[in-house]
Coordinates of N, CA and C in Angstrom, one line a residue:
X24 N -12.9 -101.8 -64.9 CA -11.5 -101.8 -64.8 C -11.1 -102.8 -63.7
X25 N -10.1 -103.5 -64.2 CA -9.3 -104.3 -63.0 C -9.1 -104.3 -61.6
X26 N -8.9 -104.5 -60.6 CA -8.2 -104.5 -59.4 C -7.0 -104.7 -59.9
X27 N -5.6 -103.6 -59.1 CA -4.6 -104.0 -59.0 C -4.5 -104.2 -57.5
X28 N -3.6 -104.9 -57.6 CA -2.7 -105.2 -55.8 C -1.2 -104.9 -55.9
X29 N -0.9 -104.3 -54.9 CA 0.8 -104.2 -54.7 C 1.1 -105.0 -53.1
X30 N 1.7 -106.1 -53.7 CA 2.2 -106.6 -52.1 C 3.4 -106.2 -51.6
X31 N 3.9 -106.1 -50.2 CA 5.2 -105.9 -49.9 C 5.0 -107.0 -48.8
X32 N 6.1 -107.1 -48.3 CA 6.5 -107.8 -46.9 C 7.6 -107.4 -46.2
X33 N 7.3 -107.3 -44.7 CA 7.9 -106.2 -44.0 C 8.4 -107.0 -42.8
X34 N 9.0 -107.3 -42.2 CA 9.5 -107.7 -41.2 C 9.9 -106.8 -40.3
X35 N 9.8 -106.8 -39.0 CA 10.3 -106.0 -37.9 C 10.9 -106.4 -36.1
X36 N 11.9 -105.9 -36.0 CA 12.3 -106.4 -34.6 C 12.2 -105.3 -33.6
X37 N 11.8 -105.1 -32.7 CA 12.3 -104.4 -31.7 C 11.3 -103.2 -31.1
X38 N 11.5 -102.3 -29.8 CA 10.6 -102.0 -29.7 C 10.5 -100.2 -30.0
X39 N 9.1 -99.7 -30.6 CA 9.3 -98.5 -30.4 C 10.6 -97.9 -31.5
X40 N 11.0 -97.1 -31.2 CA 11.5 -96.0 -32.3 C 13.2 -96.7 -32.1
X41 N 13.8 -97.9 -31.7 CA 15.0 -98.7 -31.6 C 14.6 -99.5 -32.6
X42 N 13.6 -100.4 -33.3 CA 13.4 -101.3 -33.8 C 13.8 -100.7 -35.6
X43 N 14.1 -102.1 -36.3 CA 14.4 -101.6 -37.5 C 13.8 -103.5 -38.0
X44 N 13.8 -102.9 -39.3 CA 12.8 -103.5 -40.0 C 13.6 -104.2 -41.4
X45 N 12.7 -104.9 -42.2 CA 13.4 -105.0 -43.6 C 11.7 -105.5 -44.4
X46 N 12.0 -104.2 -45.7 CA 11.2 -104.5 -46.6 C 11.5 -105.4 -47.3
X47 N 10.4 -106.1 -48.4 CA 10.5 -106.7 -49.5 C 9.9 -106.3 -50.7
X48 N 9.7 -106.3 -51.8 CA 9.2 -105.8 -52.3 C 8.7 -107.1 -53.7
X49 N 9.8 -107.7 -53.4 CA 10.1 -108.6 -54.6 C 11.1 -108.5 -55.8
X50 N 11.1 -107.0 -56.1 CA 12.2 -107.1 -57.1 C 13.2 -105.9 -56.2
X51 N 13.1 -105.5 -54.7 CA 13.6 -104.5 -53.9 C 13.8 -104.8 -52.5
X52 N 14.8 -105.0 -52.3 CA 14.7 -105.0 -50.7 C 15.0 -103.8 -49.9
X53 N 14.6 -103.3 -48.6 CA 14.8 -102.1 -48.2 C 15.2 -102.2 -46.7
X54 N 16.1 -101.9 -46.4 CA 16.6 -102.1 -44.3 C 15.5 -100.3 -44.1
X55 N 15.1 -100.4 -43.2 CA 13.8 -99.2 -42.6 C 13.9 -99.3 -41.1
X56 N 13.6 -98.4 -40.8 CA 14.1 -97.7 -39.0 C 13.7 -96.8 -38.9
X57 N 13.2 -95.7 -37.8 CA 12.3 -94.7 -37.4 C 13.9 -93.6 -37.4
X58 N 13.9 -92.4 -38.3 CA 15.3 -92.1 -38.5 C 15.6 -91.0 -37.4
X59 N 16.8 -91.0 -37.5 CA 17.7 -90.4 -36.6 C 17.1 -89.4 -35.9
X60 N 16.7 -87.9 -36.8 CA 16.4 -87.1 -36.6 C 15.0 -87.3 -35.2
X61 N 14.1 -88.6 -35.0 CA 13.1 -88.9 -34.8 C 13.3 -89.4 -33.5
X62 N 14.8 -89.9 -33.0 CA 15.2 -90.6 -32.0 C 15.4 -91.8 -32.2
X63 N 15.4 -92.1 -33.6 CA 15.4 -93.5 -34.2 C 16.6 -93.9 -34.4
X64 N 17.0 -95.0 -34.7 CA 18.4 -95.8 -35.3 C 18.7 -95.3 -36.9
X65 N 18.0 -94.7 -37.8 CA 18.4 -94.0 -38.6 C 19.2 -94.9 -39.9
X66 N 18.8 -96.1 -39.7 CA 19.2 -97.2 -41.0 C 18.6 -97.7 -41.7
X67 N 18.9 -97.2 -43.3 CA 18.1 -97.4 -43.9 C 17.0 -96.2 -44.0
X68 N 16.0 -96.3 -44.8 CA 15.1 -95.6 -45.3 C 14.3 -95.4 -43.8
X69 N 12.8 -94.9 -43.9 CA 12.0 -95.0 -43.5 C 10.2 -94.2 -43.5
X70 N 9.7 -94.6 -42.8 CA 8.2 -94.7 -43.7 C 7.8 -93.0 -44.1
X71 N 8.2 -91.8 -43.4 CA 8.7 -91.0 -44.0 C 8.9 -90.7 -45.5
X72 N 10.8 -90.9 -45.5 CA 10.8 -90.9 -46.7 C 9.9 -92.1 -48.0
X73 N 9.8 -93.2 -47.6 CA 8.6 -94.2 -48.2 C 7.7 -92.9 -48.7
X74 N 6.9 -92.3 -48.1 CA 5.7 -91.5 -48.4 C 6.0 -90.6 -49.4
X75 N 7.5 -89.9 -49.1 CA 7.7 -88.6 -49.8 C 8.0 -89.3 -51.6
X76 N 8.6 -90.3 -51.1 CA 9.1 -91.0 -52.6 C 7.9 -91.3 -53.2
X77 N 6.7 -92.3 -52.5 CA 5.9 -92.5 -53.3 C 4.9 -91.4 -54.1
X78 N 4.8 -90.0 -53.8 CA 4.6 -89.1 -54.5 C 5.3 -88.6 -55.4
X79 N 7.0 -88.6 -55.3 CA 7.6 -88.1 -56.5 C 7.8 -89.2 -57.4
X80 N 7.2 -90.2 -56.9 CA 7.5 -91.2 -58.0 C 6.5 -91.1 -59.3
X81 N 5.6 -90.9 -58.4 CA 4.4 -90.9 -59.6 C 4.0 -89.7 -60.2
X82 N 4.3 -88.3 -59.5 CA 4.3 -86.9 -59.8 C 5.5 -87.0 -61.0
X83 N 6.8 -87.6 -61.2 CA 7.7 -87.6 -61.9 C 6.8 -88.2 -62.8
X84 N 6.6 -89.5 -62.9 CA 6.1 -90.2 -64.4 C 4.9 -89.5 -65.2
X85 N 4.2 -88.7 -64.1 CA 3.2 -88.3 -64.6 C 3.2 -87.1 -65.7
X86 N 4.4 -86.4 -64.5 CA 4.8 -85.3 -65.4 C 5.3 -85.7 -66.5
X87 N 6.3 -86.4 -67.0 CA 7.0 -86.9 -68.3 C 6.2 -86.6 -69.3
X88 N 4.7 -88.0 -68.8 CA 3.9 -88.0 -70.1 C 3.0 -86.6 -70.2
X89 N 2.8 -85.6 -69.1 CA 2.1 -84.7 -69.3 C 2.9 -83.9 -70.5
X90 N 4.2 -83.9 -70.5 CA 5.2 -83.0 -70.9 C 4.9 -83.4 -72.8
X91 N 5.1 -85.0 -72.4 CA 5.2 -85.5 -74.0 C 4.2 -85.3 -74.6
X92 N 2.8 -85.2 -74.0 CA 1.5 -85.2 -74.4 C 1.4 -83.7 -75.4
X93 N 2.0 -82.9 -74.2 CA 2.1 -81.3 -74.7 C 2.5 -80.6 -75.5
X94 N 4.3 -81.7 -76.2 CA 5.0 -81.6 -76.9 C 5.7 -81.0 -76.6
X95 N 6.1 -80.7 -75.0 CA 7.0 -80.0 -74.8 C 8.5 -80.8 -74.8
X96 N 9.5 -80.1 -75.1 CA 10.8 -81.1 -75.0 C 11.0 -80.8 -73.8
X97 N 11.7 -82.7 -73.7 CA 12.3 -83.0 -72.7 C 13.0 -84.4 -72.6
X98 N 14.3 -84.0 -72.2 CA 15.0 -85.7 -72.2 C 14.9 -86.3 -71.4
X99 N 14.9 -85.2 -69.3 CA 14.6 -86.6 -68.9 C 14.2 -85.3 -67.2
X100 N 14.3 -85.8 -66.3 CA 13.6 -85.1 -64.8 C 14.1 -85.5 -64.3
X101 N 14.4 -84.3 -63.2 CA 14.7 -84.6 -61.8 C 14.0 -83.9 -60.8
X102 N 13.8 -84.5 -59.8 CA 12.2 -83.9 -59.2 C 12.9 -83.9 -57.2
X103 N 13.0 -82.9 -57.2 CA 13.3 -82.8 -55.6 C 12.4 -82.8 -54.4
X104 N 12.0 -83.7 -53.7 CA 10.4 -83.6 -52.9 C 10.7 -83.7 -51.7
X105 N 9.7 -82.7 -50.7 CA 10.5 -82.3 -49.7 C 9.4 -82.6 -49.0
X106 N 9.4 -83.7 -48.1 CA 8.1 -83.6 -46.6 C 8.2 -83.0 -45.4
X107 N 7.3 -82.3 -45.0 CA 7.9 -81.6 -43.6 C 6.7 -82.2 -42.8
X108 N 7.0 -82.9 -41.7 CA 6.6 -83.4 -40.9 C 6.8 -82.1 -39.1
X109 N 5.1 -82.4 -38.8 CA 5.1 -81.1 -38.0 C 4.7 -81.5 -36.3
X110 N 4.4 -81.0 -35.4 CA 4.2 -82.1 -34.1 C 4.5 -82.9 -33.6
X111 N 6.0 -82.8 -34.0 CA 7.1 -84.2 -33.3 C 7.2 -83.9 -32.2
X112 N 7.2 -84.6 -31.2 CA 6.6 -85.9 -31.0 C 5.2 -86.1 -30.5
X113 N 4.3 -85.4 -30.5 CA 3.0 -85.8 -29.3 C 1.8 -85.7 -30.7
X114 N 1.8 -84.6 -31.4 CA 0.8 -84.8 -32.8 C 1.6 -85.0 -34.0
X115 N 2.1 -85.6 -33.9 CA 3.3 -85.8 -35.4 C 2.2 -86.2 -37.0
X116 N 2.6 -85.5 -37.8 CA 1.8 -85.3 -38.8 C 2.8 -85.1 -39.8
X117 N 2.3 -85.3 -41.6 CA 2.8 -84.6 -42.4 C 2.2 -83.2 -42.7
X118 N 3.3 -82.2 -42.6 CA 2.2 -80.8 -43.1 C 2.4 -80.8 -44.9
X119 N 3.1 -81.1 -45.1 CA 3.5 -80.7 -46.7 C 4.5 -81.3 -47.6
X120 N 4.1 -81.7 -48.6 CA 5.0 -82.5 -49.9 C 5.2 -81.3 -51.0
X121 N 6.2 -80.8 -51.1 CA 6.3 -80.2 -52.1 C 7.3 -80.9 -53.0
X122 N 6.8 -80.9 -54.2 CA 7.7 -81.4 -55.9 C 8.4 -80.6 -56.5
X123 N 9.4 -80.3 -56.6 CA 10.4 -78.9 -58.0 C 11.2 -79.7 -58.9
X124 N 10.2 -80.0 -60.1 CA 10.7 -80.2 -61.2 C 11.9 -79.5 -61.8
X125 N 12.8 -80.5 -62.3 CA 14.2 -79.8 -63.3 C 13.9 -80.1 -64.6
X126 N 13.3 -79.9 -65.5 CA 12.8 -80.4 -67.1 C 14.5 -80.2 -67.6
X127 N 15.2 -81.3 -68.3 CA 16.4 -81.6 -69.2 C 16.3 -81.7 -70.3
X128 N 16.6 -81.2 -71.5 CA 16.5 -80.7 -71.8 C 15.1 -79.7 -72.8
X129 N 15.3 -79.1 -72.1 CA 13.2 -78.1 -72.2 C 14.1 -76.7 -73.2
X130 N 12.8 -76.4 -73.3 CA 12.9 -75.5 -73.9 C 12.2 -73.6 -73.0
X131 N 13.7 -73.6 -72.4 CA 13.4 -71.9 -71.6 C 12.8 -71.2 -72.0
X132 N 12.4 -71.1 -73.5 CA 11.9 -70.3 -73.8 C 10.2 -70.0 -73.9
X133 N 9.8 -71.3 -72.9 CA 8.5 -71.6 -73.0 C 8.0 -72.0 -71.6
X134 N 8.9 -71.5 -70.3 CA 9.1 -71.7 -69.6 C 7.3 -71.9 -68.9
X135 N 6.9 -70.6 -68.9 CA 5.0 -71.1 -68.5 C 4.3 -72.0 -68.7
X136 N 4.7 -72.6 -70.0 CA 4.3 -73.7 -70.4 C 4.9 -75.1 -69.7
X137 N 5.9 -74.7 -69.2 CA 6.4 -75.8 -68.6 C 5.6 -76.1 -67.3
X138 N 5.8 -74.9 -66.5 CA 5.0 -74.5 -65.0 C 3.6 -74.9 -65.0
X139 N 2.9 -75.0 -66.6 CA 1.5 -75.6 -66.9 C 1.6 -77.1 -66.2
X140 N 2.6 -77.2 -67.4 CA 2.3 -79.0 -67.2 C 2.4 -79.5 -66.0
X141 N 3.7 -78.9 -65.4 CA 3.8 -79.1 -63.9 C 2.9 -79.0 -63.0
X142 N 1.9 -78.3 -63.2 CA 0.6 -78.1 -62.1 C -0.4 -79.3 -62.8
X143 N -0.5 -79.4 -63.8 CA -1.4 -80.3 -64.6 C -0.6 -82.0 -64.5
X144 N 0.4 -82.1 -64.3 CA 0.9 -83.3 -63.8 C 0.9 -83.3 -61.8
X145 N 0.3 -82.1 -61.5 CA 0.1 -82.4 -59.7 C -1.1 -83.0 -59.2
X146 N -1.9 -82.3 -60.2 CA -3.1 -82.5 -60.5 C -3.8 -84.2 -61.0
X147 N -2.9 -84.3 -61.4 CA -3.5 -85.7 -62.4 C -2.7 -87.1 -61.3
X148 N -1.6 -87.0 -60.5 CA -0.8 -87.8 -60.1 C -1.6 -87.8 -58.8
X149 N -2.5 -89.7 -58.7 CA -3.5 -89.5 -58.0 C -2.7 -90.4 -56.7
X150 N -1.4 -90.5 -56.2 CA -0.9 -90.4 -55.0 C -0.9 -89.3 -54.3
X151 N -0.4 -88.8 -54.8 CA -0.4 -86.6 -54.4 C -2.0 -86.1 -53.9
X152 N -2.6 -86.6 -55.0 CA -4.5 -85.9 -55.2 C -5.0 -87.0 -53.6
X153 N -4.7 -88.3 -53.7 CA -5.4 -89.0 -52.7 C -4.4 -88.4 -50.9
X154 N -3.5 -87.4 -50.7 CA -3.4 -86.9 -49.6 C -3.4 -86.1 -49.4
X155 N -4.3 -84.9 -50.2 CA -4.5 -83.6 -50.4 C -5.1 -82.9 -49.2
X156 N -6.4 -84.2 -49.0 CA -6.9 -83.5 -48.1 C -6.3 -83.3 -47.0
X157 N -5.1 -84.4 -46.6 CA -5.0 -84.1 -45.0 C -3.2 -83.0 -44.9
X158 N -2.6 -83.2 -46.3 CA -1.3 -82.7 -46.9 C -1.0 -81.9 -47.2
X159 N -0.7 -80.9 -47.0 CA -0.6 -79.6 -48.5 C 0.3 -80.4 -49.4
X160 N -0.2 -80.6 -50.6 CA 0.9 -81.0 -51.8 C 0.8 -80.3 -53.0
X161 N 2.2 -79.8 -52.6 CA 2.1 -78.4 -53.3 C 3.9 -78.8 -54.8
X162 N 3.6 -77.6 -56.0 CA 4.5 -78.0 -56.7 C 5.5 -76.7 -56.5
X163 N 6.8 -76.9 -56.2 CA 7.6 -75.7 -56.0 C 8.5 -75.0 -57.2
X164 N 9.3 -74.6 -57.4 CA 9.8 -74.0 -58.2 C 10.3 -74.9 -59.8
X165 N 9.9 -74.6 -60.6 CA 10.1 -75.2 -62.2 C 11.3 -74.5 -62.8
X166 N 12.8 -75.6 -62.7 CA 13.2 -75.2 -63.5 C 13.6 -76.2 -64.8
X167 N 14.5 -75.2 -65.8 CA 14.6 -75.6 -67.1 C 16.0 -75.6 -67.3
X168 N 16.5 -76.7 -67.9 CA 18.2 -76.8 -68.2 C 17.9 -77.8 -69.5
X169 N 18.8 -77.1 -70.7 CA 18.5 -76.9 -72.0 C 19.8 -77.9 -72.0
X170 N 19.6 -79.3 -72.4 CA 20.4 -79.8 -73.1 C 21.7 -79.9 -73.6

């Protein structure tokens, strides 16, 4: 199998938790800052949320195809992911990513089956799997809204 590469470019000014930054991505640009809540300048994104997103990014696509694979219906997700960051400020850490899938239109009446895929798409989404060990990444509540 191939090597892939993902480049970004990131620029930054300033010192410590005042400084703010700008991503590139190539087809994205991003203004990033150490956020509010943190003592930061709070503009724009930051590596935080970066982290939480890049798990529901791939927890979401993963799930889709787990869902289509299954045959379960579905038109489309919305995936709420929540990082809680613990030890601010002296051991600052992520304690936990949790995912809660909304399946659009699914079918309620198969709702376990959905809660399947959902663990089976936690499981297989190897952003989530590659911070397990130091993360709890855990999937939260499944729900279903019927078209």
């Amino acid at each position: 199998m191939s090597e892939l590469d993902f480049e970004v470019l990131l620029n930054w000014s300033g010192t410590g938790r005042q400084g703010t930054g700008r991503i590139d991505t190539h087809d994205l640009v991003l203004d990033l800052s150490t956020p509010a809540s943190m003592g930061g300048r709070g503009v724009g994104t930051n590596p935080e949320e970066l982290l939480v997103s890049a798990v529901a990014a791939c927890y979401t696509a993963t799930l889709f195809g787990v869902l289509q694979r299954s045959g379960l219906a579905v038109r489309c997700l919305t995936v709420v992911a929540t990082g809680s960051v613990t030890g601010f400020p002296r051991t600052t850490r992520f304690e936990r990513i949790t995912v809660s899938p909304t399946i659009v239109g699914g079918d309620a009446r198969r709702h376990g089956e959905y809660e399947d895929a959902a663990n089976t798409a936690h499981d297989r989404c190897f952003i989530g799997s590659m911070l397990a060990a130091e993360v709890a990444y855990e999937v939260g509540s499944v729900q279903i809204r019927e078209a």
